Amino acid sequence: MCADDSPGGYPPAVLHDAEPTIQIELEPVDSVVVTTLMDNVTDIFMPDQGPARRAGPAGGSRLAAVMAGGQAPDALIAEHGFSVLVTVAKAGREHRFLFDAGTSPDGVVDNMRRLDIDPGSIEAIVCSHGHFDHTTGLDGLIRVLGRTSMPVLIHPHFWRRRRITLPGREPLEIPTTSRQALTGAGFDIIEEQQPSFLFERSVLVTGEVPRTTGYEPGFPPQQAWLGGSWQADPLVLDDQALIINVKGKGLVVITGCGHAGVVNIASYARRLTGSQPLYALLGGFHLNGPLFEPLIPRVLDDLAAMNPGVLVPAHCTGWRAQHAMSARFPAAYTPNTVGTSFHL
Ligand SMILES: [Fe+2]
């Protein structure tokens, strides 16, 4: 990567040598349903589209003294955060797990109640990375579940204390997820840097994603508290994604905040699985603001080469990238909303 490509004058991302295709025996599943429990957008009027089935207006009601009947709809809530519930079906059996948990302590569990989803049906949790907008909702989940030995899959850097340094502003420390809180709740914490499986090889958790494009910079403003001082930590190496191979269709790839770079992630998913076709790509792609918007044309070109059938940019993708993807991929592009279930 040429230094001139580095956005905002931050150090360039480390470019790993392209590695050969690795064949990991991910077993095809019969179907997968991805239900958005938390995202930045809610919209009760958005229609169904392709595999996306919308939740529609709230079924339940809540007390509201300002209303004539004392009741108002118990509406789904959106926030700057991300969480999806993933259900995979294979040979007549279903498994269900949570990927990320949103920003507010109770947002995800409250939306689960509104969607009539039983938190007790979750068998495992995968966290895309340690940032608070993907983990804080574990708080409400712990209160609803009580003590649990449920596995939580994370990368070892998940626990890093971090801050954001933007030019002309004071550094802003961001909340760190508490190891003590998660172990205290009883969770079986599984830290893994390498790819790992869930549910008899039905789901592949990428672990650390090699940064092969050279132009996706991670998150340049980030620093971590390491060895007693703040040090540059732009790569967010804890950023991991999910890969599921749907029989006869191809790969479903789900990103959290996409700090590893959405092209790096999608390319790695294909490389890990013997170059299966990219069927659906969903999640946060992190292409917002002046640091990342210049990357949009290259990202779109590289995604076009992978020809995704379903493209669902969510959360931190940013409005310019959303509009550009809608124009470039009119058939695949599907907007997300809280409560939407993608039947893939
Ligand atoms: Fe995020």
Short mmCIF file of C-alpha atoms and ligand atoms in Angstrom, two decimals:
data_model
loop_
_atom_site.label_atom_id
_atom_site.label_comp_id
_atom_site.label_asym_id
_atom_site.label_seq_id
_atom_site.Cartn_x
_atom_site.Cartn_y
_atom_site.Cartn_z
CA MET A 1 0.00 0.00 0.00
CA CYS A 2 1.31 3.41 -0.91
CA ALA A 3 1.52 5.93 1.96
CA ASP A 4 -0.58 8.37 -0.07
CA ASP A 5 -3.50 5.95 0.26
CA SER A 6 -3.52 6.29 4.02
CA PRO A 7 -6.64 8.23 5.03
CA GLY A 8 -6.23 11.27 7.22
CA GLY A 9 -2.45 10.97 7.50
CA TYR A 10 -2.68 8.02 9.89
CA PRO A 11 -0.12 5.20 9.59
CA PRO A 12 -0.96 2.79 6.77
CA ALA A 13 -2.57 -0.54 7.53
CA VAL A 14 -0.31 -3.57 7.55
CA LEU A 15 -0.60 -5.41 4.27
CA HIS A 16 -0.36 -9.17 4.67
CA ASP A 17 0.83 -11.15 1.69
CA ALA A 18 -2.07 -12.73 -0.14
CA GLU A 19 -2.35 -16.27 1.11
CA PRO A 20 -3.44 -19.34 -0.85
CA THR A 21 -6.97 -20.71 -0.63
CA ILE A 22 -7.49 -22.69 2.56
CA GLN A 23 -10.10 -25.41 2.50
CA ILE A 24 -11.98 -25.49 5.80
CA GLU A 25 -14.69 -28.12 5.95
CA LEU A 26 -17.67 -25.89 6.66
CA GLU A 27 -20.74 -28.08 6.27
CA PRO A 28 -23.61 -26.65 4.21
CA VAL A 29 -26.80 -25.90 6.13
CA ASP A 30 -30.31 -26.14 4.74
CA SER A 31 -31.28 -22.56 5.61
CA VAL A 32 -30.40 -19.62 7.80
CA VAL A 33 -32.54 -16.86 9.25
CA VAL A 34 -30.86 -13.65 10.38
CA THR A 35 -33.07 -11.43 12.55
CA THR A 36 -31.96 -7.90 13.31
CA LEU A 37 -32.37 -7.25 17.03
CA MET A 38 -30.59 -3.90 16.94
CA ASP A 39 -29.45 -1.51 14.22
CA ASN A 40 -29.37 2.23 13.58
CA VAL A 41 -32.66 2.23 11.67
CA THR A 42 -36.29 1.44 12.40
CA ASP A 43 -39.09 1.93 9.84
CA ILE A 44 -42.57 0.45 10.26
CA PHE A 45 -43.52 1.22 6.65
CA MET A 46 -40.65 -0.56 4.91
CA PRO A 47 -42.07 -3.40 2.78
CA ASP A 48 -40.80 -6.96 2.51
CA GLN A 49 -38.15 -7.36 -0.18
CA GLY A 50 -36.68 -10.62 -1.43
CA PRO A 51 -35.47 -12.56 1.61
CA ALA A 52 -36.26 -9.63 3.99
CA ARG A 53 -39.45 -9.93 6.02
CA ARG A 54 -40.24 -6.82 8.06
CA ALA A 55 -41.64 -6.80 11.58
CA GLY A 56 -44.17 -4.04 10.80
CA PRO A 57 -45.98 -2.03 13.48
CA ALA A 58 -45.71 -3.13 17.10
CA GLY A 59 -48.16 -5.77 18.22
CA GLY A 60 -47.99 -4.96 21.92
CA SER A 61 -48.77 -1.76 23.80
CA ARG A 62 -47.29 0.19 26.69
CA LEU A 63 -48.57 2.69 29.19
CA ALA A 64 -48.58 6.30 27.91
CA ALA A 65 -50.59 8.78 29.97
CA VAL A 66 -50.50 11.36 27.19
CA MET A 67 -52.62 9.12 24.93
CA ALA A 68 -56.41 9.21 25.24
CA GLY A 69 -56.66 5.50 26.05
CA GLY A 70 -53.54 5.55 28.21
CA GLN A 71 -51.74 3.19 25.82
CA ALA A 72 -49.23 3.53 22.95
CA PRO A 73 -47.61 0.92 20.67
CA ASP A 74 -44.63 -0.82 22.24
CA ALA A 75 -42.41 0.06 19.29
CA LEU A 76 -39.09 -1.50 18.37
CA ILE A 77 -36.19 0.78 19.29
CA ALA A 78 -33.16 1.59 17.10
CA GLU A 79 -29.80 2.92 18.29
CA HIS A 80 -26.23 3.27 17.05
CA GLY A 81 -25.41 -0.37 17.62
CA PHE A 82 -25.68 -3.80 16.05
CA SER A 83 -27.07 -7.19 17.05
CA VAL A 84 -28.51 -10.08 15.07
CA LEU A 85 -29.98 -13.42 16.03
CA VAL A 86 -28.89 -16.21 13.69
CA THR A 87 -30.83 -19.47 13.31
CA VAL A 88 -29.29 -22.23 11.21
CA ALA A 89 -31.19 -25.34 10.15
CA LYS A 90 -29.49 -28.56 9.11
CA ALA A 91 -30.96 -32.05 8.78
CA GLY A 92 -34.09 -31.18 10.71
CA ARG A 93 -32.26 -29.54 13.63
CA GLU A 94 -32.08 -25.85 14.45
CA HIS A 95 -29.43 -23.92 16.35
CA ARG A 96 -29.72 -20.31 17.40
CA PHE A 97 -27.05 -17.87 18.52
CA LEU A 98 -26.51 -14.15 19.07
CA PHE A 99 -24.00 -12.08 17.10
CA ASP A 100 -23.30 -8.82 18.96
CA ALA A 101 -25.55 -7.15 21.51
CA GLY A 102 -26.08 -3.45 20.70
CA THR A 103 -25.30 -0.26 22.64
CA SER A 104 -27.82 0.09 25.44
CA PRO A 105 -28.05 -2.30 28.39
CA ASP A 106 -31.68 -3.26 27.69
CA GLY A 107 -32.17 -2.46 23.99
CA VAL A 108 -31.66 -5.97 22.64
CA VAL A 109 -33.64 -7.82 25.30
CA ASP A 110 -36.48 -5.28 25.03
CA ASN A 111 -36.57 -5.73 21.24
CA MET A 112 -36.52 -9.52 21.72
CA ARG A 113 -39.57 -9.23 23.95
CA ARG A 114 -41.31 -7.04 21.32
CA LEU A 115 -40.46 -9.62 18.63
CA ASP A 116 -41.62 -12.50 20.86
CA ILE A 117 -38.18 -14.12 20.84
CA ASP A 118 -37.20 -16.15 23.89
CA PRO A 119 -33.67 -15.24 25.11
CA GLY A 120 -33.53 -18.74 26.58
CA SER A 121 -33.42 -20.15 23.05
CA ILE A 122 -29.93 -18.69 22.46
CA GLU A 123 -27.22 -21.36 22.60
CA ALA A 124 -24.09 -19.22 22.12
CA ILE A 125 -22.88 -15.65 21.68
CA VAL A 126 -20.28 -14.39 19.22
CA CYS A 127 -18.96 -10.84 19.61
CA SER A 128 -17.55 -9.22 16.49
CA HIS A 129 -15.16 -7.09 18.58
CA GLY A 130 -14.95 -5.33 21.93
CA HIS A 131 -16.48 -1.94 21.12
CA PHE A 132 -19.37 -0.99 23.38
CA ASP A 133 -21.94 -0.57 20.57
CA HIS A 134 -21.68 -4.33 20.04
CA THR A 135 -21.42 -5.57 23.63
CA THR A 136 -23.34 -3.42 26.15
CA GLY A 137 -26.61 -5.26 25.58
CA LEU A 138 -25.04 -8.34 27.19
CA ASP A 139 -25.93 -6.54 30.41
CA GLY A 140 -29.67 -6.91 29.87
CA LEU A 141 -29.22 -10.43 28.57
CA ILE A 142 -27.43 -11.45 31.77
CA ARG A 143 -30.27 -10.03 33.85
CA VAL A 144 -32.87 -11.92 31.81
CA LEU A 145 -30.97 -15.22 31.63
CA GLY A 146 -29.60 -15.30 35.15
CA ARG A 147 -26.41 -17.24 35.70
CA THR A 148 -25.47 -19.08 32.52
CA SER A 149 -22.55 -21.11 31.23
CA MET A 150 -23.30 -20.16 27.63
CA PRO A 151 -20.19 -19.94 25.40
CA VAL A 152 -19.07 -16.46 24.29
CA LEU A 153 -16.64 -16.48 21.36
CA ILE A 154 -14.24 -13.55 21.13
CA HIS A 155 -10.75 -12.62 19.90
CA PRO A 156 -8.11 -12.05 22.61
CA HIS A 157 -7.90 -8.30 21.82
CA PHE A 158 -11.59 -7.96 22.71
CA TRP A 159 -10.68 -6.73 26.21
CA ARG A 160 -8.34 -3.93 25.17
CA ARG A 161 -8.84 -0.54 26.81
CA ARG A 162 -9.15 1.94 23.94
CA ARG A 163 -9.53 5.56 23.02
CA ILE A 164 -10.22 7.53 19.86
CA THR A 165 -7.86 10.31 18.79
CA LEU A 166 -9.22 12.75 16.24
CA PRO A 167 -7.21 15.78 15.03
CA GLY A 168 -8.11 18.95 16.95
CA ARG A 169 -10.00 17.10 19.67
CA GLU A 170 -9.16 15.69 23.07
CA PRO A 171 -8.72 11.90 22.97
CA LEU A 172 -11.97 10.17 23.87
CA GLU A 173 -11.75 6.95 25.86
CA ILE A 174 -14.44 4.46 24.92
CA PRO A 175 -15.98 2.07 27.43
CA THR A 176 -14.26 -1.31 27.67
CA THR A 177 -16.19 -4.53 28.16
CA SER A 178 -15.57 -5.96 31.64
CA ARG A 179 -14.00 -9.42 31.78
CA GLN A 180 -15.07 -9.66 35.41
CA ALA A 181 -18.71 -8.95 34.53
CA LEU A 182 -18.84 -11.62 31.83
CA THR A 183 -17.02 -14.30 33.79
CA GLY A 184 -19.04 -13.33 36.89
CA ALA A 185 -22.24 -14.05 34.96
CA GLY A 186 -20.93 -17.57 34.36
CA PHE A 187 -20.26 -17.25 30.61
CA ASP A 188 -17.79 -19.73 29.15
CA ILE A 189 -15.41 -17.24 27.50
CA ILE A 190 -13.63 -18.71 24.49
CA GLU A 191 -10.80 -16.54 23.18
CA GLU A 192 -9.62 -17.59 19.75
CA GLN A 193 -7.46 -15.88 17.17
CA GLN A 194 -7.92 -18.61 14.54
CA PRO A 195 -11.15 -19.63 12.77
CA SER A 196 -13.49 -21.77 14.86
CA PHE A 197 -16.74 -23.67 14.32
CA LEU A 198 -20.13 -23.66 15.99
CA PHE A 199 -22.81 -26.39 15.83
CA GLU A 200 -21.10 -29.33 14.13
CA ARG A 201 -19.27 -27.24 11.51
CA SER A 202 -22.43 -25.34 10.54
CA VAL A 203 -21.05 -21.88 11.36
CA LEU A 204 -17.53 -20.58 10.94
CA VAL A 205 -16.32 -17.72 13.12
CA THR A 206 -13.44 -16.12 11.21
CA GLY A 207 -11.25 -15.09 14.12
CA GLU A 208 -8.63 -12.56 13.01
CA VAL A 209 -9.10 -11.46 9.40
CA PRO A 210 -5.97 -11.03 7.25
CA ARG A 211 -5.73 -7.52 5.83
CA THR A 212 -5.02 -8.30 2.19
CA THR A 213 -6.52 -5.42 0.19
CA GLY A 214 -4.02 -2.89 1.49
CA TYR A 215 -6.49 -0.02 1.17
CA GLU A 216 -8.87 -0.86 4.02
CA PRO A 217 -7.20 0.85 6.99
CA GLY A 218 -8.97 -0.63 10.02
CA PHE A 219 -9.83 2.21 12.37
CA PRO A 220 -6.90 4.67 12.21
CA PRO A 221 -7.93 6.97 15.11
CA GLN A 222 -7.83 4.12 17.62
CA GLN A 223 -5.24 3.73 20.36
CA ALA A 224 -4.97 1.03 23.04
CA TRP A 225 -3.56 1.12 26.56
CA LEU A 226 -0.67 -1.31 26.27
CA GLY A 227 2.25 -1.74 28.63
CA GLY A 228 1.42 1.41 30.58
CA SER A 229 0.92 3.89 27.73
CA TRP A 230 -1.43 4.72 24.86
CA GLN A 231 -0.20 3.17 21.63
CA ALA A 232 -1.54 3.14 18.08
CA ASP A 233 -4.00 0.28 17.61
CA PRO A 234 -5.51 1.00 14.19
CA LEU A 235 -6.18 -2.53 12.99
CA VAL A 236 -8.87 -3.65 15.49
CA LEU A 237 -7.55 -7.19 15.11
CA ASP A 238 -10.39 -8.48 17.28
CA ASP A 239 -12.82 -7.76 14.45
CA GLN A 240 -14.30 -11.09 13.35
CA ALA A 241 -17.20 -12.15 11.16
CA LEU A 242 -19.49 -15.15 10.60
CA ILE A 243 -19.57 -17.47 7.60
CA ILE A 244 -22.40 -19.91 6.85
CA ASN A 245 -22.65 -22.00 3.68
CA VAL A 246 -26.26 -22.40 2.56
CA LYS A 247 -26.82 -25.49 0.45
CA GLY A 248 -27.23 -24.66 -3.23
CA LYS A 249 -26.86 -20.91 -2.67
CA GLY A 250 -23.42 -20.09 -1.29
CA LEU A 251 -21.92 -18.13 1.57
CA VAL A 252 -23.76 -15.92 4.00
CA VAL A 253 -21.21 -13.56 5.54
CA ILE A 254 -22.18 -11.37 8.52
CA THR A 255 -19.98 -8.51 9.72
CA GLY A 256 -20.27 -6.51 12.95
CA CYS A 257 -18.61 -3.15 12.35
CA GLY A 258 -16.44 -4.28 9.45
CA HIS A 259 -13.26 -2.83 10.95
CA ALA A 260 -11.24 -5.52 9.17
CA GLY A 261 -12.57 -4.10 5.89
CA VAL A 262 -15.62 -5.54 4.21
CA VAL A 263 -13.62 -6.64 1.16
CA ASN A 264 -10.96 -8.25 3.35
CA ILE A 265 -13.73 -10.08 5.21
CA ALA A 266 -15.67 -11.27 2.16
CA SER A 267 -12.44 -12.31 0.39
CA TYR A 268 -11.27 -14.23 3.46
CA ALA A 269 -14.64 -15.98 3.73
CA ARG A 270 -14.30 -17.19 0.16
CA ARG A 271 -10.67 -18.19 0.64
CA LEU A 272 -11.46 -20.17 3.81
CA THR A 273 -14.18 -22.14 2.08
CA GLY A 274 -12.64 -23.11 -1.25
CA SER A 275 -13.98 -20.06 -3.13
CA GLN A 276 -17.68 -20.72 -2.63
CA PRO A 277 -19.88 -18.04 -4.24
CA LEU A 278 -20.80 -15.06 -2.05
CA TYR A 279 -24.57 -15.36 -1.72
CA ALA A 280 -25.32 -12.75 0.96
CA LEU A 281 -23.26 -10.10 2.74
CA LEU A 282 -24.85 -8.39 5.74
CA GLY A 283 -23.73 -6.11 8.55
CA GLY A 284 -21.75 -2.97 9.34
CA PHE A 285 -19.28 -2.07 6.58
CA HIS A 286 -17.80 1.05 8.23
CA LEU A 287 -17.58 3.36 5.24
CA ASN A 288 -18.82 6.55 6.90
CA GLY A 289 -17.26 9.99 7.23
CA PRO A 290 -14.24 11.65 5.60
CA LEU A 291 -11.79 8.89 6.57
CA PHE A 292 -13.68 6.11 4.83
CA GLU A 293 -15.88 7.64 2.13
CA PRO A 294 -12.95 7.94 -0.31
CA LEU A 295 -12.75 4.12 -0.22
CA ILE A 296 -16.31 3.61 -1.45
CA PRO A 297 -15.56 3.32 -5.22
CA ARG A 298 -12.82 0.72 -4.67
CA VAL A 299 -14.91 -1.24 -2.20
CA LEU A 300 -17.83 -1.30 -4.64
CA ASP A 301 -15.61 -2.45 -7.50
CA ASP A 302 -14.19 -5.28 -5.40
CA LEU A 303 -17.62 -6.30 -4.10
CA ALA A 304 -18.96 -6.28 -7.66
CA ALA A 305 -16.27 -8.79 -8.60
CA MET A 306 -17.70 -11.12 -5.93
CA ASN A 307 -21.24 -10.58 -7.26
CA PRO A 308 -23.24 -10.87 -4.00
CA GLY A 309 -26.86 -11.91 -4.53
CA VAL A 310 -28.04 -10.14 -1.37
CA LEU A 311 -26.30 -7.06 0.03
CA VAL A 312 -27.43 -5.60 3.36
CA PRO A 313 -25.22 -2.72 4.50
CA ALA A 314 -26.19 -1.85 8.07
CA HIS A 315 -25.16 0.01 11.22
CA CYS A 316 -21.91 1.96 10.58
CA THR A 317 -21.93 1.68 6.77
CA GLY A 318 -22.81 5.37 6.32
CA TRP A 319 -25.36 7.05 4.07
CA ARG A 320 -23.07 7.77 1.15
CA ALA A 321 -22.03 4.11 0.91
CA GLN A 322 -25.68 3.07 1.33
CA HIS A 323 -26.73 5.26 -1.60
CA ALA A 324 -23.78 4.14 -3.73
CA MET A 325 -24.54 0.45 -3.08
CA SER A 326 -28.22 0.96 -3.83
CA ALA A 327 -27.27 2.48 -7.21
CA ARG A 328 -24.56 -0.06 -8.06
CA PHE A 329 -26.37 -3.21 -6.87
CA PRO A 330 -30.07 -2.48 -7.47
CA ALA A 331 -31.14 -6.12 -7.31
CA ALA A 332 -28.98 -7.21 -4.37
CA TYR A 333 -29.23 -4.09 -2.20
CA THR A 334 -31.67 -4.56 0.68
CA PRO A 335 -32.00 -1.96 3.43
CA ASN A 336 -32.02 -3.22 6.99
CA THR A 337 -34.34 -2.24 9.84
CA VAL A 338 -34.68 -3.41 13.42
CA GLY A 339 -36.98 -6.43 13.43
CA THR A 340 -36.25 -7.53 9.86
CA SER A 341 -35.70 -11.27 9.37
CA PHE A 342 -33.65 -12.37 6.36
CA HIS A 343 -34.65 -15.86 5.23
CA LEU A 344 -31.57 -17.06 3.38
FE FE B 1 -19.97 -0.52 15.59
#
